[in-house]
PDB file of C-alpha atoms in Angstrom:
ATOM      1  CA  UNK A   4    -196.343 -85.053  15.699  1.00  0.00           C
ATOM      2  CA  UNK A   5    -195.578 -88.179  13.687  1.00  0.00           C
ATOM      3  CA  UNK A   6    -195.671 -91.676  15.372  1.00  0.00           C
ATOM      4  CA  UNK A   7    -192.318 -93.110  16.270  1.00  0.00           C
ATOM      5  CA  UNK A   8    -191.482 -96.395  14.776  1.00  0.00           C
ATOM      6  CA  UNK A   9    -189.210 -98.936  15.875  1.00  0.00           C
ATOM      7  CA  UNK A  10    -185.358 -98.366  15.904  1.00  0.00           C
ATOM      8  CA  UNK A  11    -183.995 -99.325  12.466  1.00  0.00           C
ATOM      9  CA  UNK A  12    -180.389-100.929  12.473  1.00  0.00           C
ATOM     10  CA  UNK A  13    -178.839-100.460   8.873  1.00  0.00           C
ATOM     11  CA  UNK A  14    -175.294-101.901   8.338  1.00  0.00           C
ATOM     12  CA  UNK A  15    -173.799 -99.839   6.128  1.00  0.00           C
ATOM     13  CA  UNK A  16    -173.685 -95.819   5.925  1.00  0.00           C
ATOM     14  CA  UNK A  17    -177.588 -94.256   5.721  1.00  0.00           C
ATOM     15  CA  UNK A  18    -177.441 -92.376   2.234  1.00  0.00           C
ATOM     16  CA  UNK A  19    -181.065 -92.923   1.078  1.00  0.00           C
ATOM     17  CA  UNK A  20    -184.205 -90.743   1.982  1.00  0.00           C
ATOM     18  CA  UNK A  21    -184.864 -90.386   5.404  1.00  0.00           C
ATOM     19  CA  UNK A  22    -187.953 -91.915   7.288  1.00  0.00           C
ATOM     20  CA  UNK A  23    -189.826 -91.414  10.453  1.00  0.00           C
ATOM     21  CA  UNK A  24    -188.459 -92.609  13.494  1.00  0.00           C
ATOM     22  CA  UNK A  25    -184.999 -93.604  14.370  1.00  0.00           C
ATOM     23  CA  UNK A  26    -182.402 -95.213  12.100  1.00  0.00           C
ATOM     24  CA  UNK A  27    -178.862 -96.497  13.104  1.00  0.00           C
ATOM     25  CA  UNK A  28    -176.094 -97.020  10.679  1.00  0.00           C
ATOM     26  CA  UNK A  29    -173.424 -99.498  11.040  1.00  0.00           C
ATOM     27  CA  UNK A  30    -169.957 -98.014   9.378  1.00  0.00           C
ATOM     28  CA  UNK A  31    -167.332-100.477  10.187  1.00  0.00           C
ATOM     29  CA  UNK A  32    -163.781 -99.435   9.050  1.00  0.00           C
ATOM     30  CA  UNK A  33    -164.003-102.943   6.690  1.00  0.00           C
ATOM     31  CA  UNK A  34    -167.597-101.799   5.725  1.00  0.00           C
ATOM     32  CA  UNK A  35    -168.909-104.802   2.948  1.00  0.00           C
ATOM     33  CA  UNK A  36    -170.659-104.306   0.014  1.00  0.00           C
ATOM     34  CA  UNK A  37    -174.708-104.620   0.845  1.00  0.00           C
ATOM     35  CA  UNK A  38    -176.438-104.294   3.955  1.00  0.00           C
ATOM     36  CA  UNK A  39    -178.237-105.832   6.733  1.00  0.00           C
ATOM     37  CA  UNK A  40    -181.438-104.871   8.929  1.00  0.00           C
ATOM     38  CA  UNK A  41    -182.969-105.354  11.873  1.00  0.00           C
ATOM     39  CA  UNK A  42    -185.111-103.492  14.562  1.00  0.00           C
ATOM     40  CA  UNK A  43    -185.094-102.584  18.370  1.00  0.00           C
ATOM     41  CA  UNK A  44    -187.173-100.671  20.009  1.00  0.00           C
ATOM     42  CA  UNK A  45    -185.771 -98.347  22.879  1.00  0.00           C
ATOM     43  CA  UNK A  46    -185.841 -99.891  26.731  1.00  0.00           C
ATOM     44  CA  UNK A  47    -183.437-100.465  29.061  1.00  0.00           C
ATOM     45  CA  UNK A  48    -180.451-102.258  27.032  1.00  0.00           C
ATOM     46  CA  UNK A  49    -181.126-101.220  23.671  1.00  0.00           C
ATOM     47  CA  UNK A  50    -177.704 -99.519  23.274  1.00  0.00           C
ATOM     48  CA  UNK A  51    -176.408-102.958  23.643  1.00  0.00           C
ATOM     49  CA  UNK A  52    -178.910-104.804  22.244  1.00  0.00           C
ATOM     50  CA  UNK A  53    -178.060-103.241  18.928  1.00  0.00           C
ATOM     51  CA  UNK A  54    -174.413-103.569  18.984  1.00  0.00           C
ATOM     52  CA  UNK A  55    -175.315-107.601  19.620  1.00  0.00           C
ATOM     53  CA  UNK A  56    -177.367-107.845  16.977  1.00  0.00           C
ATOM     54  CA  UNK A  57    -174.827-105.964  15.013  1.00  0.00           C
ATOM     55  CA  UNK A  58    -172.176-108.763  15.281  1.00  0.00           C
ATOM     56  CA  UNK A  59    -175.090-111.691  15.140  1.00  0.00           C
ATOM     57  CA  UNK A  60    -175.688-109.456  11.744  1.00  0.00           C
ATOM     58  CA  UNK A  61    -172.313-109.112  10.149  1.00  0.00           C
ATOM     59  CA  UNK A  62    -170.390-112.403  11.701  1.00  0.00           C
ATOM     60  CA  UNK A  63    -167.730-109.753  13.168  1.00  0.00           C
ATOM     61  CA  UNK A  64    -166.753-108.512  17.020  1.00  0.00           C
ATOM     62  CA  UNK A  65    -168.430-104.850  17.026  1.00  0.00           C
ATOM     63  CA  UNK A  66    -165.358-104.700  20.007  1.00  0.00           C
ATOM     64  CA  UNK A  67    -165.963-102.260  23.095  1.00  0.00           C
ATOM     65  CA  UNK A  68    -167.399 -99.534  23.728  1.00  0.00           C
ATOM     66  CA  UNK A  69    -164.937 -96.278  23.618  1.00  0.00           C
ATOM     67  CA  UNK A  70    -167.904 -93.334  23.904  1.00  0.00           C
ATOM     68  CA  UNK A  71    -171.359 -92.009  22.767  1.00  0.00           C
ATOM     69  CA  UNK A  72    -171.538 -88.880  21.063  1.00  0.00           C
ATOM     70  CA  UNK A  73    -175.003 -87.202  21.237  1.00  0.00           C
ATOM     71  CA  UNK A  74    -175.000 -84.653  18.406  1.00  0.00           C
ATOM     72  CA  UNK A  75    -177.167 -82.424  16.366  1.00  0.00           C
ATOM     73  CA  UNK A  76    -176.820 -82.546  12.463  1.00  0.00           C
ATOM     74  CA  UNK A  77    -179.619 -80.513  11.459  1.00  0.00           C
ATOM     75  CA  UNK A  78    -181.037 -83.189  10.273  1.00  0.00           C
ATOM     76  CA  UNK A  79    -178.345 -84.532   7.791  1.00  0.00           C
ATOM     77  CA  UNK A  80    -177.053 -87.731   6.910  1.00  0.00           C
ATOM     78  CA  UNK A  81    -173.444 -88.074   7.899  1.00  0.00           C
ATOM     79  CA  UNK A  82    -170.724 -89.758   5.573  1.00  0.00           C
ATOM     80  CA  UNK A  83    -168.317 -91.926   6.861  1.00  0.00           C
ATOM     81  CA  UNK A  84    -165.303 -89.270   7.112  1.00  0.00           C
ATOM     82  CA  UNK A  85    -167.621 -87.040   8.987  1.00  0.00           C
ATOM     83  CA  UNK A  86    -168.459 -90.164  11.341  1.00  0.00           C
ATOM     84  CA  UNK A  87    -164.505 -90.315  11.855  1.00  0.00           C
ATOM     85  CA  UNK A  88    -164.144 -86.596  12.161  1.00  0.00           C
ATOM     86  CA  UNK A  89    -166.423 -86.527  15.289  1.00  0.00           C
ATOM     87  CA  UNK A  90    -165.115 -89.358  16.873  1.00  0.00           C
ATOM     88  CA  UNK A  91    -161.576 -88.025  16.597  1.00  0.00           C
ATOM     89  CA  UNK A  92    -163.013 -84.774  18.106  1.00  0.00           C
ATOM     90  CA  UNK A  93    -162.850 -82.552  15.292  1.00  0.00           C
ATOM     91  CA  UNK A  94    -165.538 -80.183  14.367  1.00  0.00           C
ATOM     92  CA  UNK A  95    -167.545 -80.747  11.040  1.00  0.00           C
ATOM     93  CA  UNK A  96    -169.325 -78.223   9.494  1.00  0.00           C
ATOM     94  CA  UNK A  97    -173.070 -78.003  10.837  1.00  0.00           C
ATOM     95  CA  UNK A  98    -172.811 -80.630  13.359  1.00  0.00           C
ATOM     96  CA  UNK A  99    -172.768 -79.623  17.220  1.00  0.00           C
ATOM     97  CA  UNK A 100    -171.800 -82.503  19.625  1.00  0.00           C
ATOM     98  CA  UNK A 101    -174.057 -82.036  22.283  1.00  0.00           C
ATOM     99  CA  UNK A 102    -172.381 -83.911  24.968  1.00  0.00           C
ATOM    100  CA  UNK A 103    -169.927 -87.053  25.062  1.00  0.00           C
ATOM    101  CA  UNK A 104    -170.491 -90.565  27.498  1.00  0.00           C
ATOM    102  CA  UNK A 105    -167.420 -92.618  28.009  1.00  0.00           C
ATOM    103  CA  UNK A 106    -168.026 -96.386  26.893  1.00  0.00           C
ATOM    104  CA  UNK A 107    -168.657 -98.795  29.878  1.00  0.00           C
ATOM    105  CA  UNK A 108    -171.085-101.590  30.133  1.00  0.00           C
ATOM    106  CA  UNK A 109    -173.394 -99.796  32.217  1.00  0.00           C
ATOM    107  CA  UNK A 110    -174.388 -97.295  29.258  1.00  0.00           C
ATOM    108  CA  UNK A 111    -175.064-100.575  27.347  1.00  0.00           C
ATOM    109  CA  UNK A 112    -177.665-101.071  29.595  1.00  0.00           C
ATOM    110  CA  UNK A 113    -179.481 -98.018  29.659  1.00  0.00           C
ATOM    111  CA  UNK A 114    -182.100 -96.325  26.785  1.00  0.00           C
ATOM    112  CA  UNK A 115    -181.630 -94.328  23.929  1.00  0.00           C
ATOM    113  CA  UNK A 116    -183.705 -91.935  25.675  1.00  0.00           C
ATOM    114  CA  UNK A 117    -181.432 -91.699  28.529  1.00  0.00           C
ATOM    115  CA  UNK A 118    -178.224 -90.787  26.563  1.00  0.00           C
ATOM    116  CA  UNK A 119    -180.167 -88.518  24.020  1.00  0.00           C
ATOM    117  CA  UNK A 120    -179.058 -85.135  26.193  1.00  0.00           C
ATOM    118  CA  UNK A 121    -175.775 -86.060  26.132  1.00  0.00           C
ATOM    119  CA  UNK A 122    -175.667 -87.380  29.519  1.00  0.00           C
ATOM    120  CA  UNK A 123    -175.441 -90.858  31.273  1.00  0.00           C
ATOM    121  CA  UNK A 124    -177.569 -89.979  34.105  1.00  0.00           C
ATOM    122  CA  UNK A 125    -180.677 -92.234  33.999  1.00  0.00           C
ATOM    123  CA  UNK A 126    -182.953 -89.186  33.697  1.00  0.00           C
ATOM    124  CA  UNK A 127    -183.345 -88.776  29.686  1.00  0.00           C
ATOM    125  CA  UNK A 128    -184.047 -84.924  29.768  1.00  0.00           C
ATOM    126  CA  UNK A 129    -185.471 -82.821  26.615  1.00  0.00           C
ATOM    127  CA  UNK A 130    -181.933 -82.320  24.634  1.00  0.00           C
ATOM    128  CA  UNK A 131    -181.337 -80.947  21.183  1.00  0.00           C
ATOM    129  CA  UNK A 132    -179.179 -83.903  20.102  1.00  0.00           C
ATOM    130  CA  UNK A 133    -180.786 -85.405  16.912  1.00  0.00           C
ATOM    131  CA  UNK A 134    -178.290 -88.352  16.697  1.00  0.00           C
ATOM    132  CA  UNK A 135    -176.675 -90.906  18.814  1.00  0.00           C
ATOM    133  CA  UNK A 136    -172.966 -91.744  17.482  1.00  0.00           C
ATOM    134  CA  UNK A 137    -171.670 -95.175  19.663  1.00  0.00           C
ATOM    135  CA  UNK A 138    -167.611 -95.628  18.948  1.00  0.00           C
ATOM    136  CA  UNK A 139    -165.894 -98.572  19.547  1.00  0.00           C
ATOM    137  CA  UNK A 140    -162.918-100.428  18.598  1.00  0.00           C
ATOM    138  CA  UNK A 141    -161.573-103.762  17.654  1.00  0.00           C
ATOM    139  CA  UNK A 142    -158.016-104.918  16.484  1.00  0.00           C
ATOM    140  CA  UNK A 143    -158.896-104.728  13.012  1.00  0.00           C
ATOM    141  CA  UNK A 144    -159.514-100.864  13.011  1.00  0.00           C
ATOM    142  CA  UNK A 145    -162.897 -99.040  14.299  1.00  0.00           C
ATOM    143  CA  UNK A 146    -166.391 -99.489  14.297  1.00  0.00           C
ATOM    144  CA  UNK A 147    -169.073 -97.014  14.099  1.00  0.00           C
ATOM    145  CA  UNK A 148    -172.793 -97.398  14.631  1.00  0.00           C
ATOM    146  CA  UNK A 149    -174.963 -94.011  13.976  1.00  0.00           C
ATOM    147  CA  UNK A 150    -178.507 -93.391  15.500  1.00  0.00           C
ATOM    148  CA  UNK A 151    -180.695 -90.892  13.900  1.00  0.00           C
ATOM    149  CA  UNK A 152    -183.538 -89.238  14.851  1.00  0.00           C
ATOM    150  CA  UNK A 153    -184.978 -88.705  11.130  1.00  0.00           C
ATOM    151  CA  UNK A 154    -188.345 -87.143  12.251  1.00  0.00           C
ATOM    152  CA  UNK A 155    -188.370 -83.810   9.853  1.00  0.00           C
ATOM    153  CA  UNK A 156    -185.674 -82.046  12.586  1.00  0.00           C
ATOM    154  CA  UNK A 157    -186.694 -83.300  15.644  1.00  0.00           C
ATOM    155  CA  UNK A 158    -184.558 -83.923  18.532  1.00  0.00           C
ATOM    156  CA  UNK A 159    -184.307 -87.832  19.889  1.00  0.00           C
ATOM    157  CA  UNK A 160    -186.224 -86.911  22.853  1.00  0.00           C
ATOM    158  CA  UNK A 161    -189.054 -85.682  20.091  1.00  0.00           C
ATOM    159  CA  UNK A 162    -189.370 -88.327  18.829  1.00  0.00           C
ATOM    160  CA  UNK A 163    -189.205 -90.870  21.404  1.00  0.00           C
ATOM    161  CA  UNK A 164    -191.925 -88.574  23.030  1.00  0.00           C
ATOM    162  CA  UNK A 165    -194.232 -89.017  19.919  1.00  0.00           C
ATOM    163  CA  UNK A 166    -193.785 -92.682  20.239  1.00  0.00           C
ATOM    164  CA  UNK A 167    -196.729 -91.943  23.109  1.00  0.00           C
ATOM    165  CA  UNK A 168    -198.695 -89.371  21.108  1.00  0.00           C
ATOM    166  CA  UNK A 169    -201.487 -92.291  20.750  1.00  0.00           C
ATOM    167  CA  UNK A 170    -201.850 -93.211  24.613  1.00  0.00           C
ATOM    168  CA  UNK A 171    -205.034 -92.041  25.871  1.00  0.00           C
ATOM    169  CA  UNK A 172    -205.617 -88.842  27.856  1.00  0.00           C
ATOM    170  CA  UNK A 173    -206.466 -89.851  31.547  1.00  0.00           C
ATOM    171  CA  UNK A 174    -208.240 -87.042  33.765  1.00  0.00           C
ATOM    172  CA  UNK A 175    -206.644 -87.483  37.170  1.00  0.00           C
ATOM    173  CA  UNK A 176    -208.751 -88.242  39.900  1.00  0.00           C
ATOM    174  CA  UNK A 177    -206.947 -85.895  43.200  1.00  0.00           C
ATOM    175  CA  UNK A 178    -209.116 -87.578  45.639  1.00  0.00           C
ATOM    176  CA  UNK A 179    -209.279 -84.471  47.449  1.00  0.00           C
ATOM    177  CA  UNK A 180    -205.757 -83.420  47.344  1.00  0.00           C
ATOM    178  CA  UNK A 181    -205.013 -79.887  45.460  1.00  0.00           C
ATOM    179  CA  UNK A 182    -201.344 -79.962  46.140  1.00  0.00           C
ATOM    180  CA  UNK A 183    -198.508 -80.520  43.612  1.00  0.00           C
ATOM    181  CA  UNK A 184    -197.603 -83.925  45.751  1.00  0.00           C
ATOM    182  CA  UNK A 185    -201.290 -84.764  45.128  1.00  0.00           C
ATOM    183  CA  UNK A 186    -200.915 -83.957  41.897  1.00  0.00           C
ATOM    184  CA  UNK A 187    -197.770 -86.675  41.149  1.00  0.00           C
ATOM    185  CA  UNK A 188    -199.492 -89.066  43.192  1.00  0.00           C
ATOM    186  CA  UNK A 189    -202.378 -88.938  41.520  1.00  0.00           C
ATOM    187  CA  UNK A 190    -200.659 -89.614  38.376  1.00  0.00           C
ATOM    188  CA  UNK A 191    -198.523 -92.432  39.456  1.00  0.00           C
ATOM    189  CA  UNK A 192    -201.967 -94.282  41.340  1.00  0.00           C
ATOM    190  CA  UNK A 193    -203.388 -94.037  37.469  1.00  0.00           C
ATOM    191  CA  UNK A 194    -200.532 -95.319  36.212  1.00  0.00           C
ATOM    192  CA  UNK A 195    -199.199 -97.704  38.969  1.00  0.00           C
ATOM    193  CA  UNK A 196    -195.739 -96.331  38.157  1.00  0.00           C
ATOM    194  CA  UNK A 197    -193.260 -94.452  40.233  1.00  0.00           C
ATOM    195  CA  UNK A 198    -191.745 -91.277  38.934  1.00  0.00           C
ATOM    196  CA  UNK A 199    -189.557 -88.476  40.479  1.00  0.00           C
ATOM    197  CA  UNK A 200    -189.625 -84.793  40.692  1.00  0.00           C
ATOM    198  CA  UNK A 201    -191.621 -82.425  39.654  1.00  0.00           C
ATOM    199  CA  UNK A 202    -188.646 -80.966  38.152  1.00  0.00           C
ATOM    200  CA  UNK A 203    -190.270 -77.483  37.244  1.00  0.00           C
ATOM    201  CA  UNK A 204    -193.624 -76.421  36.466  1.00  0.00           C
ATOM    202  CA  UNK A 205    -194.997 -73.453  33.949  1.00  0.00           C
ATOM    203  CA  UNK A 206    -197.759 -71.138  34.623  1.00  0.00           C
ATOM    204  CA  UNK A 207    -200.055 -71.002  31.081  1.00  0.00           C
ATOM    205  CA  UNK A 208    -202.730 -68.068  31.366  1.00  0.00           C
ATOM    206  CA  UNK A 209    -205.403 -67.191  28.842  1.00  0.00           C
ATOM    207  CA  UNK A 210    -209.211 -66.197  28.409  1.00  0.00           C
ATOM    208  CA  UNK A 211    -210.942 -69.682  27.813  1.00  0.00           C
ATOM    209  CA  UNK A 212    -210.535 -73.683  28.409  1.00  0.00           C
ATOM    210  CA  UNK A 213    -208.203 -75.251  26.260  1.00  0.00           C
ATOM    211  CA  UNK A 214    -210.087 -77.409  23.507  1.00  0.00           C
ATOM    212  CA  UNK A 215    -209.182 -81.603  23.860  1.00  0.00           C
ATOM    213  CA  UNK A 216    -206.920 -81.626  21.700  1.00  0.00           C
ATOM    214  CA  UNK A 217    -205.107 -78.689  22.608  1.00  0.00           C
ATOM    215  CA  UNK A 218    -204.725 -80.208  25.970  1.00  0.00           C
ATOM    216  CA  UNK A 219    -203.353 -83.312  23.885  1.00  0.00           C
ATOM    217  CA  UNK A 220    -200.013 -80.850  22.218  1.00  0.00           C
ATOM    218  CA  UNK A 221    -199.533 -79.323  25.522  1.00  0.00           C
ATOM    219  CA  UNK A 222    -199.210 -83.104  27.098  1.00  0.00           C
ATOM    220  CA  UNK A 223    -196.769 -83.770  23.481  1.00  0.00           C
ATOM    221  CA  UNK A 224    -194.787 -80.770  24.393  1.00  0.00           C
ATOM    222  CA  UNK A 225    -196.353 -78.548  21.520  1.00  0.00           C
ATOM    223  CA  UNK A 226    -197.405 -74.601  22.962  1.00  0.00           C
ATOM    224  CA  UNK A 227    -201.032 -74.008  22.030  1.00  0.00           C
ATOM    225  CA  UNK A 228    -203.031 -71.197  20.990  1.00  0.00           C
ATOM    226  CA  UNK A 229    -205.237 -70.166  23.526  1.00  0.00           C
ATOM    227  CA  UNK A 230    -203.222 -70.492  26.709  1.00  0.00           C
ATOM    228  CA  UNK A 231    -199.098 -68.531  26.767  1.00  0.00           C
ATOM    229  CA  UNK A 232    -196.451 -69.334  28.916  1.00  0.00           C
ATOM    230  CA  UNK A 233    -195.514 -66.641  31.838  1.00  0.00           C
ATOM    231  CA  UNK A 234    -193.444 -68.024  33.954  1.00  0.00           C
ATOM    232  CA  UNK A 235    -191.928 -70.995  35.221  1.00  0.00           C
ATOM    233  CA  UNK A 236    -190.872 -72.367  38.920  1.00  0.00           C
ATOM    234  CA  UNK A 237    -187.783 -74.816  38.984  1.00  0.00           C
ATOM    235  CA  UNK A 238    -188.053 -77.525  41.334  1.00  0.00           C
ATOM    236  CA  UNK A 239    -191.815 -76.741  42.834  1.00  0.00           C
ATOM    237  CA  UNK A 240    -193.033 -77.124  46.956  1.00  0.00           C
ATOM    238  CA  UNK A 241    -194.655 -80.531  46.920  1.00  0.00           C
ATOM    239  CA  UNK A 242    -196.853 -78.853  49.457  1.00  0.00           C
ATOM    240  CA  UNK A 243    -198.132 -75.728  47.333  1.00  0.00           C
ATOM    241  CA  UNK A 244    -201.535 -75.987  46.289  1.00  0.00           C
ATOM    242  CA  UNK A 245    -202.386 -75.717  42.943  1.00  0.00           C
ATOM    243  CA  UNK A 246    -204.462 -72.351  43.888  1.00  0.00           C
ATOM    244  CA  UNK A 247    -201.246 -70.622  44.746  1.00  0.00           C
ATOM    245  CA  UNK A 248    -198.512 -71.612  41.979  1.00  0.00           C
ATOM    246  CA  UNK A 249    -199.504 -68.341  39.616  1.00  0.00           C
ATOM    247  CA  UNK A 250    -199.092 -66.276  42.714  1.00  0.00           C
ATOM    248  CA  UNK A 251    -195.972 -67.739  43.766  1.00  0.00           C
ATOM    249  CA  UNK A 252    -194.650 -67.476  40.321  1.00  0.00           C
ATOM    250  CA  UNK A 253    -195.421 -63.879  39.909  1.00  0.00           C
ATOM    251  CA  UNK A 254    -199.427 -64.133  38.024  1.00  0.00           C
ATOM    252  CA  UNK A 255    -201.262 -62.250  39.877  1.00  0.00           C
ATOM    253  CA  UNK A 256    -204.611 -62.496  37.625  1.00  0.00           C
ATOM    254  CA  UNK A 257    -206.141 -64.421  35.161  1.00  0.00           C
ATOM    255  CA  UNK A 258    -209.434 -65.779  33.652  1.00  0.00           C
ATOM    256  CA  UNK A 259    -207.768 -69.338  33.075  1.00  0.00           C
ATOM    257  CA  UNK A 260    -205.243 -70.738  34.380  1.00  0.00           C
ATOM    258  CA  UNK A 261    -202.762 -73.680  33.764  1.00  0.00           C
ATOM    259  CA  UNK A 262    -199.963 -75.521  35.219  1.00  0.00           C
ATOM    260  CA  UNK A 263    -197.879 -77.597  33.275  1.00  0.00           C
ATOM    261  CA  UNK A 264    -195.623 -80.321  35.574  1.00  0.00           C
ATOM    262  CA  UNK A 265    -192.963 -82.023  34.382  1.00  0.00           C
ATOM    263  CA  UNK A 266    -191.725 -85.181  35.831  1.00  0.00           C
ATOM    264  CA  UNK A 267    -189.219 -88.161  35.446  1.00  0.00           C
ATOM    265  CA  UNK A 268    -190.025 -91.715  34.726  1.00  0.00           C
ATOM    266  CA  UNK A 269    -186.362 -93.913  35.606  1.00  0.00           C
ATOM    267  CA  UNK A 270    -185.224 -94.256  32.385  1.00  0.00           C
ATOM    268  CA  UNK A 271    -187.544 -92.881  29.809  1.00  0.00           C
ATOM    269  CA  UNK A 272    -187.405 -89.350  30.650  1.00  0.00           C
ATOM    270  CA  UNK A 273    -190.099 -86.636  30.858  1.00  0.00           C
ATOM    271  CA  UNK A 274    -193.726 -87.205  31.818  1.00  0.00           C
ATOM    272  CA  UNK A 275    -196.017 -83.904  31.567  1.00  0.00           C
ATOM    273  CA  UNK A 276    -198.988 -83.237  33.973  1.00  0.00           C
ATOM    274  CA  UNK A 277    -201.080 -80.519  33.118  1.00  0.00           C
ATOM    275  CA  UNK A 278    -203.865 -78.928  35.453  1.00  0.00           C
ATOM    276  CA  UNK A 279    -206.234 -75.944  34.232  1.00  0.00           C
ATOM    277  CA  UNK A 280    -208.956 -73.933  36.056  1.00  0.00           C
ATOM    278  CA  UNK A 281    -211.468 -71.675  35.052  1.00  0.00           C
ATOM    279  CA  UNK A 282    -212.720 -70.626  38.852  1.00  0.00           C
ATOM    280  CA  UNK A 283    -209.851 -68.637  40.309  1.00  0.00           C
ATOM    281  CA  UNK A 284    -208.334 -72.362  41.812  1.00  0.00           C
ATOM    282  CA  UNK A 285    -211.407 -73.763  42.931  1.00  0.00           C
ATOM    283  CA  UNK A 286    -211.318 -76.722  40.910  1.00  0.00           C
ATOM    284  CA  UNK A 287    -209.328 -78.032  39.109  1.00  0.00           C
ATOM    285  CA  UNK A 288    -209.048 -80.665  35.567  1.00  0.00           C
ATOM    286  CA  UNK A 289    -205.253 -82.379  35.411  1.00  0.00           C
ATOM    287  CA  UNK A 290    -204.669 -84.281  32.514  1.00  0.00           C
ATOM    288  CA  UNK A 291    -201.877 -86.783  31.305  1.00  0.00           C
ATOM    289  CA  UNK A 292    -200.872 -89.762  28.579  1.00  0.00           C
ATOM    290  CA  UNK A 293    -201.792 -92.591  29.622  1.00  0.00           C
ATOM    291  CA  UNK A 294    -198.732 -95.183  30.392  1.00  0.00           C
ATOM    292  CA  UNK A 295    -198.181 -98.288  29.186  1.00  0.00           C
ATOM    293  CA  UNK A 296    -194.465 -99.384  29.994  1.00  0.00           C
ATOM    294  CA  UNK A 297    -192.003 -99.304  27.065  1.00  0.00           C
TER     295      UNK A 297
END
């Protein structure tokens, strides 16, 4: 998975070759010859951060906020009539809107992350949306201010998720507890963060221990080789022990076996916690990405 750079702001319509990470265009309706750059990374306020920086840019009111459009081009530039389409609520060829945020100042002050499943909700789930369209107007006509996910196809949540694919791997130490509440705390004591859930959790099974790095795409959201996905358990027991998840989830056997836990961190999104054992539940190895804030 390629490493997510910062947010590039581009002031005029994004028609040249597309780069890794995300890039915003801004398409005024009185769009000027040239263009002008400049770079946020995602955290709580980029949304408006951008649109400030926007006007600092260009000398002009960016004006307020109407709506965000999350919505999946397939990993094509947009022109500006398509921009206009969308916002109108027409269809365009090959574009799905994903979901649609009315404008209010609270969305300014949330992440990229957050509105990147097409919902203002503070949780960031995995979506399919690979582009962030922010609408507003002013009395001289309307403004337009495209974020793309550019990453070879990926989704916005892929690629803010790759953004941590060079934190270090941290074995969790479950002082004792073999629960899935253990489990979360033992990831939030590691990472002296808070998170919420776990939202679901996937039963892997397979014939032999999942290699480092494997461990490191299962923790990126990538499936691996060695262990396949059987079944998954929405919204888990805190108090089931790690022994028992197959069994509750239908496995009944297996030489190795592996849980994969996905939580919520306020903001950011999805945090995976993955546990494997090779002794029928006796013991167990969890492993997660290291995190260091945004």
């Amino acid at each position: 998975m390629t490493t997510l750079r910062d947010i590039t702001r581009r002031a005029t319509i994004v028609t040249t070759a597309l780069i890794v990470g995300l890039t915003a265009s801004y398409a005024p309706s009185h769009a000027a010859e040239g263009e002008a750059r400049t770079t946020v990374t995602d955290h709580p306020g980029a949304p408006g951060t951008m649109l400030q920086q926007f006007e600092d840019l260009t000398g002009r009111p960016v004006g307020d906020l109407d709506k965000v459009l999350a919505v999946d081009t397939g990993g094509r530039n947009l022109t500006g009539d398509q921009l206009e389409a969308l916002v109108a609520g027409k269809e365009v060829d090959g574009v799905k809107v994903v979901g649609t945020i009315p404008g209010s100042r609270d969305v300014l002050g949330t992440t990229m992350a957050d509105l990147a499943d097409g919902a203002y909700d503070g949780r960031g789930d995995s979506g399919t949306a690979t582009s962030l369209l922010f609408a507003s107007s002013t009395p001289d006509g309307r403004e337009w201010c495209l974020t793309m996910c550019v990453a070879s196809g990926k989704s916005i949540w892929e690629c803010l998720l790759s953004r941590r694919a060079g934190a270090p791997i941290l074995t969790l130490d479950l002082a004792g507890s073999t629960t899935i509440g253990g489990t979360k705390a033992a990831f939030e004591k590691a990472n002296g963060v808070a998170v919420d859930g776990p939202y679901s959790v996937d039963t892997l099974i397979g014939e032999g221990e999942p290699s480092a790095d494997e461990i490191k795409a299962l923790l990126d959201g990538r499936d691996i080789r060695s262990l396949r996905r059987v079944a998954t358990v929405d919204r888990p027991d805190p108090g089931w022990e790690l022994a028992d998840i197959a069994e509750n989830s239908g496995v009944v056997y297996a030489k190795t076996k592996g849980h994969l836990f996905t939580l919520n961190l306020p903001f950011l999104g999805k945090i995976l916690v993955f546990c494997v054992s090779q002794d029928g539940g006796k013991t167990w190895k969890c492993s997660a990405r290291q995190w260091n804030g945004f």
